PDB file of C-alpha atoms in Angstrom:
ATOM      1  CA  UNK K 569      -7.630   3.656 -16.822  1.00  0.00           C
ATOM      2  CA  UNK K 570      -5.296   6.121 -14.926  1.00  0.00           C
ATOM      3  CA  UNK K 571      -5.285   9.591 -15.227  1.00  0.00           C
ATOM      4  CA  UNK K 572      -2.604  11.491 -16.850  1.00  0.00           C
ATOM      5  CA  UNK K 573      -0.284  12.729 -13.995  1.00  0.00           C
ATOM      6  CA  UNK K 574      -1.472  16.204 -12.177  1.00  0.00           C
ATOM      7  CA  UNK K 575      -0.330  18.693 -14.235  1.00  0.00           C
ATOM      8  CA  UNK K 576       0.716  21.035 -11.552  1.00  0.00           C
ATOM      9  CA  UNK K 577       2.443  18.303  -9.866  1.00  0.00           C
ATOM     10  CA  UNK K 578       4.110  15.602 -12.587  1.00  0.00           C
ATOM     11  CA  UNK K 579       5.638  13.234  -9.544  1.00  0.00           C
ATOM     12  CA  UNK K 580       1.697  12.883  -8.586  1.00  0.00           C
ATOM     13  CA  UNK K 581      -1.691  11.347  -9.403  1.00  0.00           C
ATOM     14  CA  UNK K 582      -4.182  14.294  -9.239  1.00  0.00           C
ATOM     15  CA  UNK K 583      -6.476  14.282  -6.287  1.00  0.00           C
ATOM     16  CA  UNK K 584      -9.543  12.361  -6.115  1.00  0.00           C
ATOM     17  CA  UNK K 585     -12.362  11.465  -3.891  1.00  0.00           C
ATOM     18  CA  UNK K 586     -12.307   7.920  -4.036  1.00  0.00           C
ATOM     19  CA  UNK K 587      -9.503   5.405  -5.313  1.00  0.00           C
ATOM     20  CA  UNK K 588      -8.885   5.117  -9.030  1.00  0.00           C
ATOM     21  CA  UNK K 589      -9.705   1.440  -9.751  1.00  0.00           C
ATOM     22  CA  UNK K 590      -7.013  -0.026 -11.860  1.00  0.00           C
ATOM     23  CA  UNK K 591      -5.123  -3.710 -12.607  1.00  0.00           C
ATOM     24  CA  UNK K 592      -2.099  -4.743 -12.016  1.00  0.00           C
ATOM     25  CA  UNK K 593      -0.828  -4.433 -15.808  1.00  0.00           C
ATOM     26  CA  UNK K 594      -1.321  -0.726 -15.396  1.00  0.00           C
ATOM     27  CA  UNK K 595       0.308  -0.190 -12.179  1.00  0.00           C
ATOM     28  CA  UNK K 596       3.400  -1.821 -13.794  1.00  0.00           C
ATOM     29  CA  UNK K 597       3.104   0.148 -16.955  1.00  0.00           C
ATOM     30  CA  UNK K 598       2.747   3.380 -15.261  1.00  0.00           C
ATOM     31  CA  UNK K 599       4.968   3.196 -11.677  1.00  0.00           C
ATOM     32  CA  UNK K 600       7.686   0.846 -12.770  1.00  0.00           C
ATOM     33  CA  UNK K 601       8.614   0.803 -16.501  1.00  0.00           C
ATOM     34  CA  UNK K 602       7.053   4.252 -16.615  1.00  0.00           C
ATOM     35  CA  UNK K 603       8.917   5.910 -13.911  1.00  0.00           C
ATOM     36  CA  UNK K 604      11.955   6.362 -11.974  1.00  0.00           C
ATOM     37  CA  UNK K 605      14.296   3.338 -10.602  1.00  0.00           C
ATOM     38  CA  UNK K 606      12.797   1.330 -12.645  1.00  0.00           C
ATOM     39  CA  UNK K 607      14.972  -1.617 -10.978  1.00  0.00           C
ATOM     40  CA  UNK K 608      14.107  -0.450  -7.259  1.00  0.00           C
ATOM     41  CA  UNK K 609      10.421  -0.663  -8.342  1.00  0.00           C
ATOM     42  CA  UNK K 610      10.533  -4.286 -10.164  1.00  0.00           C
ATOM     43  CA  UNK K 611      11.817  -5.312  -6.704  1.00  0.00           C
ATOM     44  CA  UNK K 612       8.662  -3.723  -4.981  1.00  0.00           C
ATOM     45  CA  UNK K 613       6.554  -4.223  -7.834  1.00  0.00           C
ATOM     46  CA  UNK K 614       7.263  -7.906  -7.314  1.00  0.00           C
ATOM     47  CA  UNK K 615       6.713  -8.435  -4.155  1.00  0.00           C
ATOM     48  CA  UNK K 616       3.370  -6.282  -4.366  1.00  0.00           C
ATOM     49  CA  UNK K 617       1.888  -9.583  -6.698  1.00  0.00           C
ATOM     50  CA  UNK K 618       2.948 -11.974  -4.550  1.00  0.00           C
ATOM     51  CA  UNK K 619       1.265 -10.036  -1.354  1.00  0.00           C
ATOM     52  CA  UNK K 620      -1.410  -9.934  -3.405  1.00  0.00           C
ATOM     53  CA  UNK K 621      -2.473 -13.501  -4.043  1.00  0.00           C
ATOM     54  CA  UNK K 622      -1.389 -14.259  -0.749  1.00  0.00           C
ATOM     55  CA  UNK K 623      -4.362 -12.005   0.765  1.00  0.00           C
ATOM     56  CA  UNK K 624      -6.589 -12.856  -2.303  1.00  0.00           C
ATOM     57  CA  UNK K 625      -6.118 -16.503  -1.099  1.00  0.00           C
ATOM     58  CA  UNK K 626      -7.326 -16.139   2.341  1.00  0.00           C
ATOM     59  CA  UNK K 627      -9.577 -12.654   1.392  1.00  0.00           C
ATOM     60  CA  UNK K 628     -10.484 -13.552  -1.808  1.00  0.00           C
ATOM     61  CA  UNK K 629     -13.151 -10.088  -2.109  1.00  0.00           C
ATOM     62  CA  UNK K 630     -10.224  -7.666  -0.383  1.00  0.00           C
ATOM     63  CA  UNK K 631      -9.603  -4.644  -1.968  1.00  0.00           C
ATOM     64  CA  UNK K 632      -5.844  -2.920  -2.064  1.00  0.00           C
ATOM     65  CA  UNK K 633      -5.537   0.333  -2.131  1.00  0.00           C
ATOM     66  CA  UNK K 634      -1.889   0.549  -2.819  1.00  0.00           C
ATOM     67  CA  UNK K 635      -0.126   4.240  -1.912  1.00  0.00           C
ATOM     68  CA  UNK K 636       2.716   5.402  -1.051  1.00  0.00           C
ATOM     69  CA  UNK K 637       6.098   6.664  -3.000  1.00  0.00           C
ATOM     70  CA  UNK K 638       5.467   3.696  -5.002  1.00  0.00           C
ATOM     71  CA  UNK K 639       2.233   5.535  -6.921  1.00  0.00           C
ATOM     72  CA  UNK K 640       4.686   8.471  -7.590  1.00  0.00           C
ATOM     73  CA  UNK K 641       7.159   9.732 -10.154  1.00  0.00           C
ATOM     74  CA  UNK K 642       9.373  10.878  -7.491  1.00  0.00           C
ATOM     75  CA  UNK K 643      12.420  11.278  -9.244  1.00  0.00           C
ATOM     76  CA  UNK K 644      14.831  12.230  -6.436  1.00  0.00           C
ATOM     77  CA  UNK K 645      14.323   8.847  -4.466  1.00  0.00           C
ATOM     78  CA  UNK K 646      13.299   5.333  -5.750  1.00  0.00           C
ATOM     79  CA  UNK K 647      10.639   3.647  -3.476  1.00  0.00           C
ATOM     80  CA  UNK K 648      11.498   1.742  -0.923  1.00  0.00           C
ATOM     81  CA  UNK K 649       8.493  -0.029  -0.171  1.00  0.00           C
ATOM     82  CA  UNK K 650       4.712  -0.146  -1.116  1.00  0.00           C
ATOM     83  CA  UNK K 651       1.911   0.976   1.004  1.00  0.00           C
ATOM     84  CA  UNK K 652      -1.601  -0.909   0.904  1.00  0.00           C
ATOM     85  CA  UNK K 653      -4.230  -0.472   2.781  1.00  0.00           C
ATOM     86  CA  UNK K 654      -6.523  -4.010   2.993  1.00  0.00           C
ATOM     87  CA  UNK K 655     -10.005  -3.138   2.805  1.00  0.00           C
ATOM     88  CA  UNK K 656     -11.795  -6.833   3.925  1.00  0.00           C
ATOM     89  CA  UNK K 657     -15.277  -6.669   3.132  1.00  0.00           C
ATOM     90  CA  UNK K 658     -15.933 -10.148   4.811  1.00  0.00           C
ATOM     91  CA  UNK K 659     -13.045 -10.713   6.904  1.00  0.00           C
ATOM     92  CA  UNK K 660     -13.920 -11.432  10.954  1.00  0.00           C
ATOM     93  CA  UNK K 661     -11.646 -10.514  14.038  1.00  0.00           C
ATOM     94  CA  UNK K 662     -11.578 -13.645  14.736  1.00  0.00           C
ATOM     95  CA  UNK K 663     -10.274 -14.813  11.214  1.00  0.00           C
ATOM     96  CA  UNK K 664      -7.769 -11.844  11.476  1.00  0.00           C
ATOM     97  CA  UNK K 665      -6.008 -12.923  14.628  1.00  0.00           C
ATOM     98  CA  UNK K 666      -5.291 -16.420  13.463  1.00  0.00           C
ATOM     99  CA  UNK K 667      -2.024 -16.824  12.490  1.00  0.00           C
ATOM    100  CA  UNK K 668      -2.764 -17.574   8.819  1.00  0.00           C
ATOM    101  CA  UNK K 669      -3.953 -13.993   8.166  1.00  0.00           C
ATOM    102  CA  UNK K 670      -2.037 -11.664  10.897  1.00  0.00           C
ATOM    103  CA  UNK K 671       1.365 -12.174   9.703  1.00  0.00           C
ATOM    104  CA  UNK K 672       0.198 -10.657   6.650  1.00  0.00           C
ATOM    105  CA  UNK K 673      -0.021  -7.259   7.975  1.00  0.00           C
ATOM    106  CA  UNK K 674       2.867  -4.378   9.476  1.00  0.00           C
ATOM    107  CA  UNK K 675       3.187  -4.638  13.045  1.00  0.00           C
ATOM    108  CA  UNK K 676       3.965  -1.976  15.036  1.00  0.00           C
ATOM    109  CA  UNK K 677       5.782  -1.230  17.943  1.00  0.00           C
ATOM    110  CA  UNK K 678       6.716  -4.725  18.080  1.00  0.00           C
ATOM    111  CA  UNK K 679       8.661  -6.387  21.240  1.00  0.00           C
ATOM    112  CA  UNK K 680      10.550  -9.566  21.497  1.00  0.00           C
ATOM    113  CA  UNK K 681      13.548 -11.625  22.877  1.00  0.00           C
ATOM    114  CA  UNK K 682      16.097 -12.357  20.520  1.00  0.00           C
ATOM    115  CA  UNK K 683      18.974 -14.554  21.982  1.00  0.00           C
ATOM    116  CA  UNK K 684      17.755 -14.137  25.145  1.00  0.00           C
ATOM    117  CA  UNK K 685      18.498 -10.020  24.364  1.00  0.00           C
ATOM    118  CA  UNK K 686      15.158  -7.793  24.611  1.00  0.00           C
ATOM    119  CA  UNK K 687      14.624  -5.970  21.612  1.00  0.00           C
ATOM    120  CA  UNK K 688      12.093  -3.385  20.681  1.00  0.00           C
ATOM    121  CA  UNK K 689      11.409  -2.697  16.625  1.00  0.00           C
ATOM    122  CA  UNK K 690       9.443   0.234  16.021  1.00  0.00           C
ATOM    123  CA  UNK K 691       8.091  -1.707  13.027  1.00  0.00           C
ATOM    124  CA  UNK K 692       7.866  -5.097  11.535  1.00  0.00           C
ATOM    125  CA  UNK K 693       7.073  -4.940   7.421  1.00  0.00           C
ATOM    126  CA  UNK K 694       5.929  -8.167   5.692  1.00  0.00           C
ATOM    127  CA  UNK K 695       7.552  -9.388   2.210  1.00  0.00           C
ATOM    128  CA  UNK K 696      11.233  -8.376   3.847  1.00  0.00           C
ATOM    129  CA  UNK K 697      10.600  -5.025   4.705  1.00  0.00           C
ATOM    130  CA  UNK K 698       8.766  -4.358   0.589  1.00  0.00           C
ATOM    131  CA  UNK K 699       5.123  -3.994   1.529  1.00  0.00           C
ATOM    132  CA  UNK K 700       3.595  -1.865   4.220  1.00  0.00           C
ATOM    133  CA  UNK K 701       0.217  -3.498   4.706  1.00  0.00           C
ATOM    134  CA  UNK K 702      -2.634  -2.531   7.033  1.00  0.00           C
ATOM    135  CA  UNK K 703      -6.247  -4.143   7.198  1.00  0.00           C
ATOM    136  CA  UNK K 704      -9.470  -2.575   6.993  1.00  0.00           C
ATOM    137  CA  UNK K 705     -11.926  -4.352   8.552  1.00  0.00           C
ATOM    138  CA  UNK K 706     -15.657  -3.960   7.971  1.00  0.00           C
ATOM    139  CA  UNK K 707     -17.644  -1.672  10.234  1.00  0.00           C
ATOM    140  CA  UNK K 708     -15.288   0.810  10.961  1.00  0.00           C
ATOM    141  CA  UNK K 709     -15.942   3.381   8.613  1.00  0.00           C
ATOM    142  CA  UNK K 710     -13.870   5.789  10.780  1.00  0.00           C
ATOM    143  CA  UNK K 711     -10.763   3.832   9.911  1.00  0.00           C
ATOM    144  CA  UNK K 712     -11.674   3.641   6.266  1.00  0.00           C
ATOM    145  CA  UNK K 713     -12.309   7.254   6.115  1.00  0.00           C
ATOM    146  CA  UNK K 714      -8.603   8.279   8.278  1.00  0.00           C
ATOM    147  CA  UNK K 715      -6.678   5.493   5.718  1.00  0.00           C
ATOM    148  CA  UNK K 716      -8.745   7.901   2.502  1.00  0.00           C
ATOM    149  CA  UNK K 717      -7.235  10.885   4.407  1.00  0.00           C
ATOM    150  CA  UNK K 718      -3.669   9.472   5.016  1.00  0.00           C
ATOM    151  CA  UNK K 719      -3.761   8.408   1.819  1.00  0.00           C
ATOM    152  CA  UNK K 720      -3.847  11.329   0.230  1.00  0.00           C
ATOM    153  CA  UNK K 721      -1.965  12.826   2.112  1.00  0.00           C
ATOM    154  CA  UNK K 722       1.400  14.144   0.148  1.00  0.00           C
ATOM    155  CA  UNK K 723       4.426  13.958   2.523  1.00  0.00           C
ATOM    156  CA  UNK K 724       7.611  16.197   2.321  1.00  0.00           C
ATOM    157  CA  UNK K 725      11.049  14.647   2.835  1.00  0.00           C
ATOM    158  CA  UNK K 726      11.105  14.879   6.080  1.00  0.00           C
ATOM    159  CA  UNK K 727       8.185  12.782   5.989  1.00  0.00           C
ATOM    160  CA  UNK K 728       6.219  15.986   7.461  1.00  0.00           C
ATOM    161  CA  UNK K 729       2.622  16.340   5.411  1.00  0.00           C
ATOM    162  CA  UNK K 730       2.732  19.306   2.784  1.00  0.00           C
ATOM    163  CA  UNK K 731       0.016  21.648   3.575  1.00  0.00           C
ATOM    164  CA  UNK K 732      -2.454  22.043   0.849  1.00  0.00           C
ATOM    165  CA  UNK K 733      -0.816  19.280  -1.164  1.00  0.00           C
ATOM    166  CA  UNK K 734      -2.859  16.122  -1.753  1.00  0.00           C
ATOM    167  CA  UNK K 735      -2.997  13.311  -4.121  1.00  0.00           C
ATOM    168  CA  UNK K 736      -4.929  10.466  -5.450  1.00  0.00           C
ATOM    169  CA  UNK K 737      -4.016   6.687  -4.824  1.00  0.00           C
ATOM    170  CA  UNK K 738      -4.743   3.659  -6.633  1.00  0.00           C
ATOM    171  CA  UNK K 739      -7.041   0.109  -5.901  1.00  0.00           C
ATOM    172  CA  UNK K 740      -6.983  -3.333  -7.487  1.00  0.00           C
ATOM    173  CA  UNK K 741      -9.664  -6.053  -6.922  1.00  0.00           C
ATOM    174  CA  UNK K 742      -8.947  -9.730  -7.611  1.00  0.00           C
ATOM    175  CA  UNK K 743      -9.847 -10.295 -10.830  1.00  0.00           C
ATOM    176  CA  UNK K 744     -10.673 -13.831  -9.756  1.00  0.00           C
ATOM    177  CA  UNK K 745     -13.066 -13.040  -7.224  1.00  0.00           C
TER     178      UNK K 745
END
């Protein structure tokens, strides 16, 4: 179960050392009928399932920590997106560059020709532009431990961190697996 909201901070979980393990049924009670733009976060909200058993069908023990303005009550802006970070307990290198897998994940700094014109896109989100995915994979516990910082991380409008300010974040297993 989810905390009440930080009491200091309403818009925010309050801080937390690890993840606060919940299910999908509480994510949508609490950050879309719950909360702000309720209609901009159905859309997200939405998409966020799908992603899900898309990973959970290739991943099947991959956990999502899910972030972002999406695990807010920010109520001057609706979400735009959601944030997960992909932690694959099991998941190989190899496995993650076949093409199955990779187009499952944000790409960055992404260059192409399009109509023979080059382009350069500073980023390339997956479920039309709704999630913001990045994997974990196992053995890098440096990467795991910067995503845990990020993550809590509490960013200003001008997406500039807030000094002092942190938050906690949310993770959902399969419930299959």
């Amino acid at each position: 179960m989810l905390p009440d909201m930080d009491p200091v901070n309403a818009w925010l979980l309050p801080p937390a050392a690890d993840p606060y393990l919940t299910t999908f049924d509480e994510i949508h009670e609490r950050f879309v009928a719950g909360a702000p733009f309720v209609d901009e976060r159905q859309s997200v909200f939405d998409a966020l399932l799908i992603y899900a058993r898309l990973i959970w069908r290739i991943v099947p023990d991959a956990r999502l920590r899910i972030n972002g303005g999406f695990v807010t009550h920010k109520p001057w802006a609706a979400p735009e997106d959601v944030d997960i970070a992909v932690v694959c307990p099991t998941i190989s290198q190899d496995q993650l560059e076949r093409a199955i897998v990779a187009p499952l994940f944000t790409l960055l700094e992404v260059k192409g020709v399009v109509v023979e014109i080059p382009v350069a896109i500073p980023k390339l989100h997956v479920m039309g532009g709704l999630v913001d995915a990045f994997p974990i994979l196992p053995g890098l516990p440096a990467l795991d431990a910067a995503f845990r910082r990020i993550w809590s991380t509490v960013k200003g409008d001008d997406g500039e961190p807030i000094p002092g300010l942190t938050k906690g974040y949310v993770e959902v297993v399969n419930p299959d697996a």
